[in-house]
CSV table of C-alpha atoms in Angstrom, one decimal:
chain,number,residue,atom,x,y,z
A,1,UNK,CA,40.7,-16.8,0.5
A,2,UNK,CA,37.5,-16.2,2.4
A,3,UNK,CA,34.3,-16.4,1.3
A,4,UNK,CA,33.6,-12.7,1.5
A,5,UNK,CA,36.7,-11.8,-0.5
A,6,UNK,CA,35.8,-14.7,-2.7
A,7,UNK,CA,32.3,-12.7,-3.8
A,8,UNK,CA,34.3,-9.2,-4.1
A,9,UNK,CA,37.2,-10.9,-6.6
A,10,UNK,CA,34.2,-12.7,-8.6
A,11,UNK,CA,31.8,-10.4,-8.5
A,12,UNK,CA,33.1,-6.8,-7.9
A,13,UNK,CA,36.6,-7.1,-10.0
A,14,UNK,CA,35.6,-10.3,-12.5
A,15,UNK,CA,34.7,-7.8,-14.8
A,16,UNK,CA,38.0,-6.8,-16.6
A,17,UNK,CA,37.5,-5.0,-19.7
A,18,UNK,CA,40.5,-4.0,-22.0
A,19,UNK,CA,41.8,-0.7,-21.0
A,20,UNK,CA,44.8,1.4,-21.0
A,21,UNK,CA,43.7,2.4,-17.3
A,22,UNK,CA,46.4,1.8,-14.6
A,23,UNK,CA,45.4,-1.0,-12.2
A,24,UNK,CA,44.4,0.8,-9.5
A,25,UNK,CA,42.4,3.2,-11.4
A,26,UNK,CA,40.8,-0.1,-12.8
A,27,UNK,CA,39.7,-1.3,-9.6
A,28,UNK,CA,38.6,2.3,-8.6
A,29,UNK,CA,36.5,1.9,-11.6
A,30,UNK,CA,35.0,-1.6,-10.8
A,31,UNK,CA,34.1,-0.3,-7.4
A,32,UNK,CA,32.4,2.8,-8.8
A,33,UNK,CA,30.8,0.4,-11.1
A,34,UNK,CA,29.0,-2.2,-8.5
A,35,UNK,CA,27.8,1.2,-6.6
A,36,UNK,CA,26.1,2.5,-9.8
A,37,UNK,CA,24.3,-0.8,-10.1
A,38,UNK,CA,23.7,-1.5,-6.4
A,39,UNK,CA,25.6,-4.5,-6.4
A,40,UNK,CA,27.2,-3.0,-2.8
A,41,UNK,CA,26.0,-0.4,-0.8
A,42,UNK,CA,26.1,2.1,1.3
A,43,UNK,CA,27.7,0.6,4.7
A,44,UNK,CA,29.4,-2.5,3.3
A,45,UNK,CA,32.8,-3.2,3.9
A,46,UNK,CA,35.3,-3.5,1.3
A,47,UNK,CA,38.1,-6.5,1.9
A,48,UNK,CA,41.4,-5.2,3.5
A,49,UNK,CA,44.3,-3.8,1.9
A,50,UNK,CA,46.7,-7.3,2.0
A,51,UNK,CA,43.7,-9.6,1.6
A,52,UNK,CA,42.3,-7.9,-1.7
A,53,UNK,CA,46.0,-7.3,-2.7
A,54,UNK,CA,46.8,-11.1,-2.6
A,55,UNK,CA,43.3,-12.2,-3.7
A,56,UNK,CA,43.9,-9.2,-7.3
A,57,UNK,CA,47.6,-10.9,-7.7
A,58,UNK,CA,48.5,-6.9,-7.5
A,59,UNK,CA,50.4,-5.5,-5.0
A,60,UNK,CA,49.2,-4.0,-2.3
A,61,UNK,CA,50.6,-0.7,-2.7
A,62,UNK,CA,48.0,-0.6,-5.8
A,63,UNK,CA,45.6,-1.4,-3.5
A,64,UNK,CA,46.1,1.2,-1.4
A,65,UNK,CA,46.3,4.0,-4.2
A,66,UNK,CA,43.0,2.6,-5.1
A,67,UNK,CA,41.6,3.0,-1.9
A,68,UNK,CA,42.9,6.5,-1.7
A,69,UNK,CA,41.5,7.5,-4.8
A,70,UNK,CA,38.2,6.3,-3.9
A,71,UNK,CA,38.4,8.1,-0.2
A,72,UNK,CA,39.1,11.7,-2.7
A,73,UNK,CA,36.2,11.1,-4.6
A,74,UNK,CA,33.9,10.6,-2.1
A,75,UNK,CA,33.0,6.6,-3.1
A,76,UNK,CA,34.2,5.5,0.5
A,77,UNK,CA,35.5,6.4,4.1
A,78,UNK,CA,38.4,5.0,6.3
A,79,UNK,CA,37.6,4.1,9.9
A,80,UNK,CA,40.3,4.0,11.8
A,81,UNK,CA,40.3,0.0,13.5
A,82,UNK,CA,37.4,-0.8,11.5
A,83,UNK,CA,38.1,-0.8,7.8
A,84,UNK,CA,36.9,1.1,4.7
A,85,UNK,CA,33.7,1.3,4.1
A,86,UNK,CA,31.2,1.7,0.7
A,87,UNK,CA,29.4,6.1,1.3
A,88,UNK,CA,26.4,6.9,-0.2
A,89,UNK,CA,26.9,8.8,-3.4
A,90,UNK,CA,25.9,12.4,-3.7
A,91,UNK,CA,25.1,12.2,-7.0
A,92,UNK,CA,23.0,9.5,-7.1
A,93,UNK,CA,18.9,10.1,-7.7
A,94,UNK,CA,18.1,6.6,-5.4
A,95,UNK,CA,17.6,6.8,-1.7
A,96,UNK,CA,20.1,5.9,0.3
A,97,UNK,CA,20.1,2.3,1.4
A,98,UNK,CA,22.3,1.0,4.2
A,99,UNK,CA,23.5,-2.4,4.0
A,100,UNK,CA,22.5,-5.0,6.1
A,101,UNK,CA,25.9,-6.1,6.8
A,102,UNK,CA,26.7,-2.2,7.9
A,103,UNK,CA,27.3,-1.3,12.0
A,104,UNK,CA,24.6,1.4,11.2
A,105,UNK,CA,21.2,0.6,13.1
A,106,UNK,CA,18.9,3.6,11.8
A,107,UNK,CA,18.3,2.5,8.3
A,108,UNK,CA,15.2,5.1,8.5
A,109,UNK,CA,11.4,4.4,8.1
A,110,UNK,CA,11.0,0.6,7.4
A,111,UNK,CA,8.9,0.8,4.3
A,112,UNK,CA,5.6,-1.9,4.8
A,113,UNK,CA,4.8,-3.8,1.8
A,114,UNK,CA,2.9,-6.9,3.5
A,115,UNK,CA,-0.4,-5.2,4.0
A,116,UNK,CA,-3.3,-4.9,1.5
A,117,UNK,CA,-4.3,-2.0,2.7
A,118,UNK,CA,-3.1,1.8,1.6
A,119,UNK,CA,-1.2,3.1,4.4
A,120,UNK,CA,-1.3,7.0,3.3
A,121,UNK,CA,-4.6,8.7,3.7
A,122,UNK,CA,-4.0,11.6,1.2
A,123,UNK,CA,-5.9,10.1,-1.6
A,124,UNK,CA,-9.1,9.9,0.5
A,125,UNK,CA,-12.4,11.7,-0.5
A,126,UNK,CA,-13.0,15.0,0.9
A,127,UNK,CA,-14.8,14.8,4.3
A,128,UNK,CA,-15.7,16.4,7.4
A,129,UNK,CA,-13.4,15.3,10.4
A,130,UNK,CA,-14.6,17.2,13.1
A,131,UNK,CA,-16.5,14.6,15.7
A,132,UNK,CA,-19.1,15.5,18.6
A,133,UNK,CA,-19.0,12.8,21.1
A,134,UNK,CA,-22.3,14.4,22.9
A,135,UNK,CA,-24.0,13.8,19.5
A,136,UNK,CA,-24.2,9.9,20.0
A,137,UNK,CA,-24.8,9.8,23.5
A,138,UNK,CA,-23.8,7.0,25.9
A,139,UNK,CA,-24.5,3.5,24.7
A,140,UNK,CA,-23.4,2.0,20.8
A,141,UNK,CA,-25.6,-0.3,19.3
A,142,UNK,CA,-24.1,-3.5,19.7
A,143,UNK,CA,-24.6,-4.1,15.8
A,144,UNK,CA,-22.9,-0.9,14.8
A,145,UNK,CA,-24.3,3.3,14.4
A,146,UNK,CA,-27.3,3.1,12.3
A,147,UNK,CA,-25.9,5.9,10.2
A,148,UNK,CA,-22.5,3.6,9.3
A,149,UNK,CA,-24.9,0.7,8.5
A,150,UNK,CA,-27.3,2.3,5.8
A,151,UNK,CA,-23.9,3.6,4.2
A,152,UNK,CA,-22.4,0.2,4.2
A,153,UNK,CA,-26.3,-0.9,3.1
A,154,UNK,CA,-26.4,1.6,0.3
A,155,UNK,CA,-22.2,0.9,-0.7
A,156,UNK,CA,-22.5,-3.0,-1.2
A,157,UNK,CA,-26.4,-2.4,-2.9
A,158,UNK,CA,-24.4,-0.2,-5.7
A,159,UNK,CA,-22.0,-3.1,-6.4
A,160,UNK,CA,-24.7,-5.5,-7.4
A,161,UNK,CA,-25.3,-6.9,-3.7
A,162,UNK,CA,-28.8,-5.5,-2.4
A,163,UNK,CA,-28.7,-5.1,1.3
A,164,UNK,CA,-30.9,-3.7,4.0
A,165,UNK,CA,-29.0,-2.2,6.9
A,166,UNK,CA,-30.8,-5.0,9.2
A,167,UNK,CA,-28.2,-7.6,8.0
A,168,UNK,CA,-24.9,-5.4,8.7
A,169,UNK,CA,-23.1,-5.8,11.5
A,170,UNK,CA,-20.2,-3.4,12.0
A,171,UNK,CA,-17.0,-4.9,13.3
A,172,UNK,CA,-13.0,-3.5,13.3
A,173,UNK,CA,-11.6,-5.8,10.7
A,174,UNK,CA,-12.2,-8.7,8.0
A,175,UNK,CA,-10.7,-10.9,10.3
A,176,UNK,CA,-12.5,-9.6,13.1
A,177,UNK,CA,-15.9,-10.6,11.0
A,178,UNK,CA,-14.9,-13.8,9.9
A,179,UNK,CA,-13.9,-14.8,13.8
A,180,UNK,CA,-17.7,-13.5,14.5
A,181,UNK,CA,-19.3,-16.1,12.1
A,182,UNK,CA,-16.9,-18.7,12.7
A,183,UNK,CA,-18.6,-18.4,16.2
A,184,UNK,CA,-21.6,-17.9,15.8
A,185,UNK,CA,-21.8,-21.1,13.3
A,186,UNK,CA,-20.1,-23.0,15.9
A,187,UNK,CA,-17.2,-24.1,13.8
A,188,UNK,CA,-14.5,-25.0,16.1
A,189,UNK,CA,-12.6,-28.1,14.9
A,190,UNK,CA,-14.7,-28.7,12.1
A,191,UNK,CA,-12.9,-29.4,8.5
A,192,UNK,CA,-13.3,-26.5,6.5
A,193,UNK,CA,-12.4,-25.9,2.7
A,194,UNK,CA,-10.4,-22.6,1.7
A,195,UNK,CA,-10.1,-20.9,-1.4
A,196,UNK,CA,-6.2,-20.5,-1.3
A,197,UNK,CA,-4.7,-18.2,-0.8
A,198,UNK,CA,-6.1,-15.7,1.4
A,199,UNK,CA,-4.5,-12.7,3.8
A,200,UNK,CA,-3.1,-13.8,6.5
A,201,UNK,CA,-4.9,-12.2,8.7
A,202,UNK,CA,-7.9,-14.5,7.7
A,203,UNK,CA,-5.9,-18.0,7.3
A,204,UNK,CA,-5.2,-17.1,11.6
A,205,UNK,CA,-8.9,-16.7,12.0
A,206,UNK,CA,-9.6,-19.6,10.2
A,207,UNK,CA,-7.0,-22.3,11.7
A,208,UNK,CA,-7.7,-20.7,15.1
A,209,UNK,CA,-11.6,-21.9,14.7
A,210,UNK,CA,-11.5,-24.9,12.4
A,211,UNK,CA,-10.1,-28.4,12.3
A,212,UNK,CA,-8.2,-30.1,8.8
A,213,UNK,CA,-8.5,-27.9,5.7
A,214,UNK,CA,-8.7,-28.2,2.4
A,215,UNK,CA,-7.2,-25.6,-0.4
A,216,UNK,CA,-8.6,-24.8,-3.4
A,217,UNK,CA,-6.0,-23.3,-5.5
A,218,UNK,CA,-7.5,-21.4,-8.6
A,219,UNK,CA,-6.8,-21.9,-12.2
A,220,UNK,CA,-6.6,-19.4,-14.8
A,221,UNK,CA,-10.1,-19.0,-14.9
A,222,UNK,CA,-10.4,-18.5,-10.5
A,223,UNK,CA,-12.4,-20.9,-8.8
A,224,UNK,CA,-13.6,-24.1,-10.8
A,225,UNK,CA,-17.2,-24.8,-9.6
A,226,UNK,CA,-16.4,-28.5,-10.0
A,227,UNK,CA,-13.4,-28.7,-7.7
A,228,UNK,CA,-15.2,-26.8,-5.4
A,229,UNK,CA,-18.0,-29.4,-5.7
A,230,UNK,CA,-15.9,-31.9,-5.0
A,231,UNK,CA,-14.4,-30.6,-2.2
A,232,UNK,CA,-17.6,-29.9,-0.7
A,233,UNK,CA,-18.7,-33.5,-1.1
A,234,UNK,CA,-15.0,-35.2,-0.3
A,235,UNK,CA,-14.4,-33.5,3.5
A,236,UNK,CA,-18.1,-32.6,4.1
A,237,UNK,CA,-16.9,-29.2,5.4
A,238,UNK,CA,-19.1,-27.2,7.8
A,239,UNK,CA,-17.2,-24.0,6.8
A,240,UNK,CA,-15.9,-22.9,3.0
A,241,UNK,CA,-13.8,-19.7,2.4
A,242,UNK,CA,-13.8,-18.1,-1.2
A,243,UNK,CA,-13.1,-15.0,-2.6
A,244,UNK,CA,-14.2,-14.5,-6.0
A,245,UNK,CA,-13.0,-10.8,-6.2
A,246,UNK,CA,-9.3,-11.3,-5.8
A,247,UNK,CA,-8.3,-14.7,-4.8
A,248,UNK,CA,-6.6,-13.0,-1.6
A,249,UNK,CA,-2.7,-12.0,-2.5
A,250,UNK,CA,-2.6,-13.7,-5.8
A,251,UNK,CA,-4.5,-10.6,-7.5
A,252,UNK,CA,-6.6,-13.1,-9.4
A,253,UNK,CA,-10.6,-12.6,-10.4
A,254,UNK,CA,-13.0,-15.7,-10.8
A,255,UNK,CA,-14.4,-15.8,-14.0
A,256,UNK,CA,-17.9,-14.2,-14.1
A,257,UNK,CA,-18.9,-17.0,-16.4
A,258,UNK,CA,-18.1,-19.2,-13.6
A,259,UNK,CA,-20.2,-17.8,-10.6
A,260,UNK,CA,-23.8,-19.1,-11.5
A,261,UNK,CA,-22.1,-22.7,-11.4
A,262,UNK,CA,-19.9,-21.6,-8.3
A,263,UNK,CA,-23.3,-20.6,-6.4
A,264,UNK,CA,-25.2,-23.8,-7.7
A,265,UNK,CA,-22.3,-26.0,-5.7
A,266,UNK,CA,-22.5,-23.8,-2.4
A,267,UNK,CA,-26.4,-24.7,-3.1
A,268,UNK,CA,-26.5,-28.4,-3.4
A,269,UNK,CA,-24.3,-29.0,0.6
A,270,UNK,CA,-25.1,-27.5,3.8
A,271,UNK,CA,-21.6,-26.1,4.1
A,272,UNK,CA,-21.4,-22.4,5.4
A,273,UNK,CA,-20.0,-20.1,3.2
A,274,UNK,CA,-17.8,-16.9,3.5
A,275,UNK,CA,-16.8,-14.6,1.1
A,276,UNK,CA,-14.3,-11.7,1.3
A,277,UNK,CA,-15.8,-8.3,-0.5
A,278,UNK,CA,-13.2,-5.9,0.9
A,279,UNK,CA,-11.5,-5.2,-2.8
A,280,UNK,CA,-14.6,-5.3,-4.9
A,281,UNK,CA,-15.4,-1.8,-5.4
A,282,UNK,CA,-11.8,-1.8,-7.2
A,283,UNK,CA,-12.0,-5.0,-9.1
A,284,UNK,CA,-15.9,-4.4,-10.1
A,285,UNK,CA,-13.9,-1.6,-12.8
A,286,UNK,CA,-11.6,-4.4,-14.0
A,287,UNK,CA,-14.8,-6.4,-15.0
A,288,UNK,CA,-18.1,-4.9,-14.4
A,289,UNK,CA,-19.7,-8.2,-14.8
A,290,UNK,CA,-18.3,-9.2,-11.3
A,291,UNK,CA,-20.8,-10.5,-8.7
A,292,UNK,CA,-20.8,-11.0,-5.2
A,293,UNK,CA,-21.5,-15.1,-4.5
A,294,UNK,CA,-23.6,-13.9,-2.1
A,295,UNK,CA,-26.1,-12.1,-4.8
A,296,UNK,CA,-26.9,-15.8,-6.2
A,297,UNK,CA,-26.6,-17.6,-2.9
A,298,UNK,CA,-28.5,-17.1,0.1
A,299,UNK,CA,-26.1,-19.9,1.9
A,300,UNK,CA,-23.1,-16.8,1.3
A,301,UNK,CA,-22.4,-14.4,4.1
A,302,UNK,CA,-20.2,-11.7,2.6
A,303,UNK,CA,-17.7,-10.0,5.0
A,304,UNK,CA,-14.7,-7.2,4.2
A,305,UNK,CA,-13.6,-4.1,5.3
A,306,UNK,CA,-12.7,-0.7,4.5
A,307,UNK,CA,-9.5,-0.3,5.0
A,308,UNK,CA,-8.6,-2.6,2.0
A,309,UNK,CA,-9.5,0.2,-0.4
A,310,UNK,CA,-10.0,3.5,1.7
A,311,UNK,CA,-6.9,3.6,4.6
A,312,UNK,CA,-5.6,1.0,7.3
A,313,UNK,CA,-6.7,4.0,9.8
A,314,UNK,CA,-10.2,3.9,9.2
A,315,UNK,CA,-10.7,0.0,11.5
A,316,UNK,CA,-14.0,-0.8,10.0
A,317,UNK,CA,-15.2,-4.3,9.0
A,318,UNK,CA,-18.4,-5.2,8.0
A,319,UNK,CA,-20.8,-8.6,7.8
A,320,UNK,CA,-23.5,-9.0,5.7
A,321,UNK,CA,-25.8,-11.6,6.4
A,322,UNK,CA,-28.5,-13.2,4.1
A,323,UNK,CA,-31.5,-12.1,6.7
A,324,UNK,CA,-30.9,-10.6,10.2
A,325,UNK,CA,-29.6,-13.3,12.2
A,326,UNK,CA,-29.6,-12.9,16.1
A,327,UNK,CA,-27.0,-15.6,16.7
A,328,UNK,CA,-24.6,-13.6,15.8
A,329,UNK,CA,-25.0,-11.2,18.6
A,330,UNK,CA,-23.6,-14.2,21.0
A,331,UNK,CA,-20.2,-13.4,19.3
A,332,UNK,CA,-20.4,-9.9,19.7
A,333,UNK,CA,-19.6,-9.3,23.4
A,334,UNK,CA,-16.1,-10.7,22.5
A,335,UNK,CA,-15.3,-8.9,19.7
A,336,UNK,CA,-14.2,-5.2,20.4
A,337,UNK,CA,-15.9,-2.7,18.5
A,338,UNK,CA,-15.0,0.0,16.7
A,339,UNK,CA,-15.0,3.3,18.5
A,340,UNK,CA,-17.6,5.9,18.0
A,341,UNK,CA,-15.6,8.6,15.8
A,342,UNK,CA,-14.0,5.6,13.6
A,343,UNK,CA,-17.7,4.7,12.4
A,344,UNK,CA,-18.9,8.2,12.3
A,345,UNK,CA,-15.9,8.9,9.7
A,346,UNK,CA,-16.3,5.6,7.7
A,347,UNK,CA,-20.0,6.7,7.1
A,348,UNK,CA,-18.7,10.2,5.5
A,349,UNK,CA,-16.2,8.3,3.4
A,350,UNK,CA,-18.6,6.0,1.9
A,351,UNK,CA,-20.8,8.8,1.5
A,352,UNK,CA,-18.4,11.0,-0.6
A,353,UNK,CA,-16.6,8.3,-2.4
A,354,UNK,CA,-18.4,9.2,-6.0
A,355,UNK,CA,-18.0,6.7,-8.8
A,356,UNK,CA,-15.1,9.0,-10.6
A,357,UNK,CA,-13.2,8.7,-7.5
A,358,UNK,CA,-13.5,4.7,-7.4
A,359,UNK,CA,-12.2,5.2,-11.0
A,360,UNK,CA,-9.5,7.5,-10.2
A,361,UNK,CA,-8.2,4.8,-7.5
A,362,UNK,CA,-7.8,2.5,-9.9
A,363,UNK,CA,-6.2,4.0,-12.6
A,364,UNK,CA,-3.5,5.3,-9.9
A,365,UNK,CA,-3.1,1.9,-8.6
A,366,UNK,CA,-3.1,0.0,-11.7
A,367,UNK,CA,-0.2,2.9,-13.4
A,368,UNK,CA,2.2,1.6,-9.5
A,369,UNK,CA,1.3,-1.7,-10.7
A,370,UNK,CA,3.1,-1.4,-13.6
A,371,UNK,CA,5.5,0.7,-12.2
A,372,UNK,CA,6.9,-1.7,-9.7
A,373,UNK,CA,6.2,-4.3,-12.2
A,374,UNK,CA,9.4,-2.7,-14.6
A,375,UNK,CA,11.4,-1.6,-11.7
A,376,UNK,CA,11.3,-5.0,-10.8
A,377,UNK,CA,11.6,-6.8,-14.0
A,378,UNK,CA,14.7,-4.5,-14.8
A,379,UNK,CA,16.8,-4.9,-11.3
A,380,UNK,CA,15.5,-8.9,-10.7
A,381,UNK,CA,15.1,-10.6,-13.6
A,382,UNK,CA,15.4,-13.6,-11.9
A,383,UNK,CA,11.8,-13.3,-10.1
A,384,UNK,CA,8.6,-13.9,-11.7
A,385,UNK,CA,5.4,-11.7,-11.3
A,386,UNK,CA,2.3,-13.3,-12.1
A,387,UNK,CA,-0.4,-11.4,-13.8
A,388,UNK,CA,-2.8,-9.6,-11.9
A,389,UNK,CA,-6.2,-7.9,-11.2
A,390,UNK,CA,-5.3,-6.3,-7.9
A,391,UNK,CA,-3.1,-3.5,-6.4
A,392,UNK,CA,0.2,-5.6,-6.0
A,393,UNK,CA,2.8,-7.9,-7.4
A,394,UNK,CA,2.6,-12.0,-6.5
A,395,UNK,CA,6.2,-13.3,-7.6
A,396,UNK,CA,7.6,-16.5,-7.5
A,397,UNK,CA,11.4,-16.2,-6.1
A,398,UNK,CA,14.3,-18.6,-7.9
A,399,UNK,CA,14.5,-20.5,-4.3
A,400,UNK,CA,12.6,-23.3,-2.2
A,401,UNK,CA,11.3,-21.4,0.6
A,402,UNK,CA,11.0,-17.3,0.8
A,403,UNK,CA,10.5,-17.2,4.2
A,404,UNK,CA,14.4,-16.4,4.8
A,405,UNK,CA,15.0,-13.8,2.3
A,406,UNK,CA,11.6,-11.8,3.8
A,407,UNK,CA,14.0,-11.5,6.9
A,408,UNK,CA,16.6,-10.3,5.2
A,409,UNK,CA,14.5,-7.8,3.6
A,410,UNK,CA,13.0,-6.7,6.9
A,411,UNK,CA,16.2,-5.9,8.5
A,412,UNK,CA,16.8,-4.1,5.2
A,413,UNK,CA,13.9,-2.0,5.9
A,414,UNK,CA,11.2,-3.1,3.6
A,415,UNK,CA,8.3,-5.8,4.5
A,416,UNK,CA,6.8,-8.3,2.2
A,417,UNK,CA,3.9,-10.7,2.8
A,418,UNK,CA,5.3,-14.7,2.4
A,419,UNK,CA,3.1,-17.0,0.4
A,420,UNK,CA,3.5,-19.8,3.2
A,421,UNK,CA,1.8,-17.1,5.6
A,422,UNK,CA,-1.3,-17.4,3.2
A,423,UNK,CA,-2.1,-21.1,3.2
A,424,UNK,CA,-2.9,-24.0,5.5
A,425,UNK,CA,-1.1,-26.5,3.9
A,426,UNK,CA,2.2,-25.4,4.0
A,427,UNK,CA,2.3,-24.5,-0.1
A,428,UNK,CA,3.1,-21.6,-1.7
A,429,UNK,CA,6.6,-21.2,-0.1
A,430,UNK,CA,8.3,-19.8,-3.1
A,431,UNK,CA,6.6,-16.8,-3.4
A,432,UNK,CA,5.8,-13.1,-1.8
A,433,UNK,CA,3.4,-10.4,-2.2
A,434,UNK,CA,4.1,-7.1,-2.7
A,435,UNK,CA,1.6,-4.2,-2.2
A,436,UNK,CA,2.0,-1.3,-5.2
A,437,UNK,CA,-0.8,1.2,-2.6
A,438,UNK,CA,2.5,3.7,-1.8
A,439,UNK,CA,3.6,6.5,-3.8
A,440,UNK,CA,6.0,5.9,-6.9
A,441,UNK,CA,9.2,7.6,-4.4
A,442,UNK,CA,8.0,5.2,-1.8
A,443,UNK,CA,8.0,2.2,-4.5
A,444,UNK,CA,11.4,3.4,-5.8
A,445,UNK,CA,12.9,3.7,-2.3
A,446,UNK,CA,11.3,0.1,-1.9
A,447,UNK,CA,12.7,-1.6,-5.0
A,448,UNK,CA,16.2,-0.5,-4.4
A,449,UNK,CA,15.9,-2.4,-0.2
A,450,UNK,CA,14.6,-5.3,-2.3
A,451,UNK,CA,17.8,-5.4,-4.4
A,452,UNK,CA,20.2,-4.5,-1.7
A,453,UNK,CA,18.1,-7.7,0.6
A,454,UNK,CA,17.9,-9.8,-2.4
A,455,UNK,CA,21.8,-9.2,-3.5
A,456,UNK,CA,22.8,-10.0,0.5
A,457,UNK,CA,20.5,-13.2,0.7
A,458,UNK,CA,21.7,-14.8,-2.6
A,459,UNK,CA,25.6,-14.2,-1.5
A,460,UNK,CA,25.0,-16.1,2.0
A,461,UNK,CA,23.1,-18.6,0.1
A,462,UNK,CA,26.0,-18.9,-2.2
A,463,UNK,CA,28.7,-19.4,0.4
A,464,UNK,CA,26.3,-21.6,2.5
A,465,UNK,CA,27.1,-24.3,-0.2
């Protein structure tokens, strides 16, 4: 008996309830039950009739009759010369998901849950999307359009970080903002302390410009000030990166009571500290006491991007220096500037986003996190989703390395963020991060695809033992 047939007999046909049904109808019932529970999926091939008959210890005629009944019910289809395959159930309320081993190439649109920014702009506040190039002349200031810098300054001031427009430099994203700061501070091949985990794009920027790094992992209260002080003293780091707002993909804010002591630890050392405030507008709704470190220490440079909260298509990042600094301008020519139209629209979005809009957005995302958590708890009980204050789930899989599963999931039409891509020391290999920013219908479809991907992954894993 080959491994695939063994899986069918032990997983699909193992449950043999005591019934008076004929043997062929027991086979039919087992296949339909496996489809309803998504143990088997559209496009999956059933074992050959003779092979299955031998495995189940029944006559070939019994299997033939069962397959014929399944064809009549529209459950399977026979392709001459290829075999018998599961068909999509017309009565199913779930989105049709192609089995990863199917020969069908079209799996529909890929659902990308690996990115922290929302991909659907339908939730954005209403603004005027028109743009007149003639109104802005031929040149664009290196620091960004004044209208956007003033809007960003007002935005940060409302969030508890008093800011003037002259302190702002506009970039195309948070990773580009971090790149500029690292260049301006000559961080090449110098040690770094990293608050981990962090978003993969930020990790890539740091590893490109710095030497060895020490990952500082949060405990139940977030970043430990004493641990930060020890790390800075031990490494004599030139750069430190922290995220007190959400700890990157983990979605865990640092306790507000720790922030003054964390700022004091920073003040006692010479490292240039960079913090990511991209999620601050929503995080403060969960904890109004949450403060940016940049408001407590002038040694901290804040960066962020509007994509994180507004929309992935914004393409706007920013740097907020403690004071206007001309040294940043030397790094700007190497970094592409955002389009003028994108800067104009971003300024309008910031002006139009009222406190109530942020509140509604936070409530919507919180509901979707609960929905996604409940679906995965039901469908994937072996997965462990940690508590979060963010807009996604940080999940520990019962495997040594989740990277292979992520590849299987990608082939099945859903992208996830892998934990090992969020650190520099090779840890967190068993974690993935799944965004909950998509619409509920999309999240349901993604959950179905993840279930199919996990079934395929675990079946292959068992077959390799």
